Short mmCIF file of C-alpha atoms in Angstrom, two decimals:
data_model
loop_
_atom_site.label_atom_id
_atom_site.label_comp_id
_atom_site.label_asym_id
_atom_site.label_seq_id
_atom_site.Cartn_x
_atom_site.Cartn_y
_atom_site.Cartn_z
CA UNK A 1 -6.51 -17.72 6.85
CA UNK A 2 -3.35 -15.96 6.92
CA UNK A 3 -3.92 -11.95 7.60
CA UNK A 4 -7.55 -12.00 8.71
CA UNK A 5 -7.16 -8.12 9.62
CA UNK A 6 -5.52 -7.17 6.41
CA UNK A 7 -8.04 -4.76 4.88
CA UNK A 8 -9.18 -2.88 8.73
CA UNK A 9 -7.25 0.45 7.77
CA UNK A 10 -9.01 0.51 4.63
CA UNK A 11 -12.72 0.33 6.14
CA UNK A 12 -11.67 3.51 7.60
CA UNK A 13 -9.18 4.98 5.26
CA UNK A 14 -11.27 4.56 1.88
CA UNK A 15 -14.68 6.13 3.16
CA UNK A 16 -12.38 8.97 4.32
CA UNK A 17 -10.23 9.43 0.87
CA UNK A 18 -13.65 9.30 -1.19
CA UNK A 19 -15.11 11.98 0.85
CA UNK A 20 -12.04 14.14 0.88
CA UNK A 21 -11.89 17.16 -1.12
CA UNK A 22 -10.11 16.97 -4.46
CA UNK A 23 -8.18 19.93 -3.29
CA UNK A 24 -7.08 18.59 -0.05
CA UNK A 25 -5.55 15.54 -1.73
CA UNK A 26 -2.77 17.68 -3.16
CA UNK A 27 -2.08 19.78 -0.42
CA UNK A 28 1.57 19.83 1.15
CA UNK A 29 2.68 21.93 4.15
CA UNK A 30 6.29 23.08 4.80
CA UNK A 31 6.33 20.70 7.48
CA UNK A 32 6.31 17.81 5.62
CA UNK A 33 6.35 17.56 1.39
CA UNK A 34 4.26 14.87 0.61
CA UNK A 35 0.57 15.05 -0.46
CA UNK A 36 -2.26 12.28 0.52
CA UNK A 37 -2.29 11.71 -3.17
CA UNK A 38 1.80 10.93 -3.25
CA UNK A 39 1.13 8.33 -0.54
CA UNK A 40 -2.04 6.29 -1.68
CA UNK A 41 0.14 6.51 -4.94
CA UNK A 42 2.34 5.09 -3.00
CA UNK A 43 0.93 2.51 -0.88
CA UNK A 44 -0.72 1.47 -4.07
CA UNK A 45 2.38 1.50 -6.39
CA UNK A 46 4.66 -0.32 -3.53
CA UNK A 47 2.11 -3.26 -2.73
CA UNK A 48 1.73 -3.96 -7.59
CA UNK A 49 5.96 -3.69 -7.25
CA UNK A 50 5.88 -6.44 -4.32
CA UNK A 51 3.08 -8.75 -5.31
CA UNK A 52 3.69 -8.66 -9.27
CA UNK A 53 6.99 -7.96 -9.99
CA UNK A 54 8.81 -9.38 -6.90
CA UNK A 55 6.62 -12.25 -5.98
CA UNK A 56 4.72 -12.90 -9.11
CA UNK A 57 7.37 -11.93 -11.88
CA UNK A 58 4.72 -10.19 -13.57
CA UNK A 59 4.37 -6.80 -15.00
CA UNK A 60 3.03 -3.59 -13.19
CA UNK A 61 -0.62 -3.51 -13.30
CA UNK A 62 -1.28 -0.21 -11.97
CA UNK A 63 -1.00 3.21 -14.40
CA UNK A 64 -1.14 5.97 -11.51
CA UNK A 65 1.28 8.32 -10.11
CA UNK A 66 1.00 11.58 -7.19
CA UNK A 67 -1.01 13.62 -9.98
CA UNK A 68 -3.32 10.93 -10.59
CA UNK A 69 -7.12 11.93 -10.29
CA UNK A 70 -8.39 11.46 -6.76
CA UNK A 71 -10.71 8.86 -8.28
CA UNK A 72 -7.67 6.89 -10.22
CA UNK A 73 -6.08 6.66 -7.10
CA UNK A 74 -8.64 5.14 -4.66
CA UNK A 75 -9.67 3.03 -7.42
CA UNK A 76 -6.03 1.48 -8.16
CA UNK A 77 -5.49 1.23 -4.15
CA UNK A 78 -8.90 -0.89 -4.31
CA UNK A 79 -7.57 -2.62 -7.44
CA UNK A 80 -4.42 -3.81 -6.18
CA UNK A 81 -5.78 -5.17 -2.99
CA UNK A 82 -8.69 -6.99 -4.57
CA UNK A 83 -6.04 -8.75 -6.75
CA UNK A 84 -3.66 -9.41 -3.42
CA UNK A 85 -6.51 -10.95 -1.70
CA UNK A 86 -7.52 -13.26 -4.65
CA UNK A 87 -3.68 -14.38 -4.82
CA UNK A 88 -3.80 -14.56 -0.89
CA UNK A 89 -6.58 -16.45 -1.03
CA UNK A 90 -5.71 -19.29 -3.65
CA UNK A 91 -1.98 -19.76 -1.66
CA UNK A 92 -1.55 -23.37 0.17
CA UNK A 93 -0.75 -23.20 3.19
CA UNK A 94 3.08 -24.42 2.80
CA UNK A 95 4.15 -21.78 0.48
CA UNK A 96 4.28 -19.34 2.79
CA UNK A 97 7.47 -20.53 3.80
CA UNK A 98 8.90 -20.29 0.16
CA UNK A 99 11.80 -17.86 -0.32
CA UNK A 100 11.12 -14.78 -2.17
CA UNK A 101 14.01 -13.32 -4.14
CA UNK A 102 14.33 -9.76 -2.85
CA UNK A 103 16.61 -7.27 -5.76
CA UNK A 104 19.90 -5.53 -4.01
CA UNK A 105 18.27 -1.91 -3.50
CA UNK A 106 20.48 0.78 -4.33
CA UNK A 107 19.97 2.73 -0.62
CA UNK A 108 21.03 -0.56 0.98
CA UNK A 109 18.18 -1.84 2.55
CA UNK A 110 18.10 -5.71 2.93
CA UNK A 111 14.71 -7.15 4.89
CA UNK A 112 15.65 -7.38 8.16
CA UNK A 113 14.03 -11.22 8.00
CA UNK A 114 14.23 -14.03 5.82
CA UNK A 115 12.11 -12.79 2.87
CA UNK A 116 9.61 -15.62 2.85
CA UNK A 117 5.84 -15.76 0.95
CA UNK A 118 4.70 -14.51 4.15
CA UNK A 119 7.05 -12.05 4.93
CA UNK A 120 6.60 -10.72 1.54
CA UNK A 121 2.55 -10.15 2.58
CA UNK A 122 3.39 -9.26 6.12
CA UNK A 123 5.85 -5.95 4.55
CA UNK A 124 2.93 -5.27 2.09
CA UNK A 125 0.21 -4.98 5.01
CA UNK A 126 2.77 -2.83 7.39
CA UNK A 127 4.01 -0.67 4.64
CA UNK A 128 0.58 0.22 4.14
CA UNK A 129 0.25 0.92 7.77
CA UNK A 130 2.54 2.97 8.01
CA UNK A 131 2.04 5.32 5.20
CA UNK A 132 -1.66 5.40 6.13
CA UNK A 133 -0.72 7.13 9.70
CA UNK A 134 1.03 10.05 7.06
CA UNK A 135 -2.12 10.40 6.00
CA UNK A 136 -3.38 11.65 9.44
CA UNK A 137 -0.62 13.95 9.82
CA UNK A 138 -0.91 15.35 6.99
CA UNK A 139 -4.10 16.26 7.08
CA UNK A 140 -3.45 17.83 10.79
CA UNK A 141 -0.62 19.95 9.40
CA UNK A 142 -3.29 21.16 6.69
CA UNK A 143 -5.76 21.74 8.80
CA UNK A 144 -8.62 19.43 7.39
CA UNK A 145 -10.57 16.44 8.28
CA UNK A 146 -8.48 13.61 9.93
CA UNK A 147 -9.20 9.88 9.01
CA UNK A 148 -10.37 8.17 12.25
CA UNK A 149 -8.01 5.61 13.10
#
């Protein structure tokens, strides 16, 4: 199976965002403007935009934005994956070396490989990764619990 390690962050990550205060989720510090709720919106929005719209042509199917409930949030970032893994899950093999059309993005950025089936995974699974290490800062420069990770 492709990605076997996938969904480790979010062992950690979605104990930690359900036991989070709702307060803390909109927090912000002058060191750095974004909230934990603006990136699990995020994370969340990001991986609908590449699996639906890029990959599958589809419509959105997440409703949530950075002043989403705390709830709507971990339970659209749940949401999203469970419907990555079932598409994951039901790919051959061989079409993970199938081109993906990536759009021209207005900033520039081009991926800096060929934008394969797998690529297209591989960016969702980073991207998350990355944003979910914001989380820990974030909660440092606020002074509250840290996920442990």
């Amino acid at each position: 199976m492709h990605f076997p390690y996938r969904n480790d962050i979010r062992k950690t990550l979605i104990p930690y965002l359900t036991e989070l205060d709702p307060i803390d989720w909109y927090k912000k510090s002058s060191a750095y403007p974004k909230s934990i709720a603006w990136i699990v919106a995020h994370i969340a929005m990001s991986e609908d935009y590449w699996i639906n719209s890029i990959y599958l042509k589809r419509e959105f199917s997440l409703r949530i934005d950075e002043n989403s409930t705390p709830s709507e949030l971990v339970n659209s970032y749940i949401q999203i994956r469970n419907e990555t893994d079932t598409l994951l899950q039901s790919l051959e093999h061989s079409m993970f070396n199938e081109v993906v059309e990536v759009p021209t993005f207005s900033d520039g950025w081009v991926p800096p490989s060929e934008p394969t089936v797998e690529w297209l995974f591989d960016h969702v699974f980073t991207h998350e990764a990355y944003h979910t290490g914001q989380i820990a800062i974030i909660a440092n420069l606020n002074n509250f619990k840290k996920p442990l990770f």
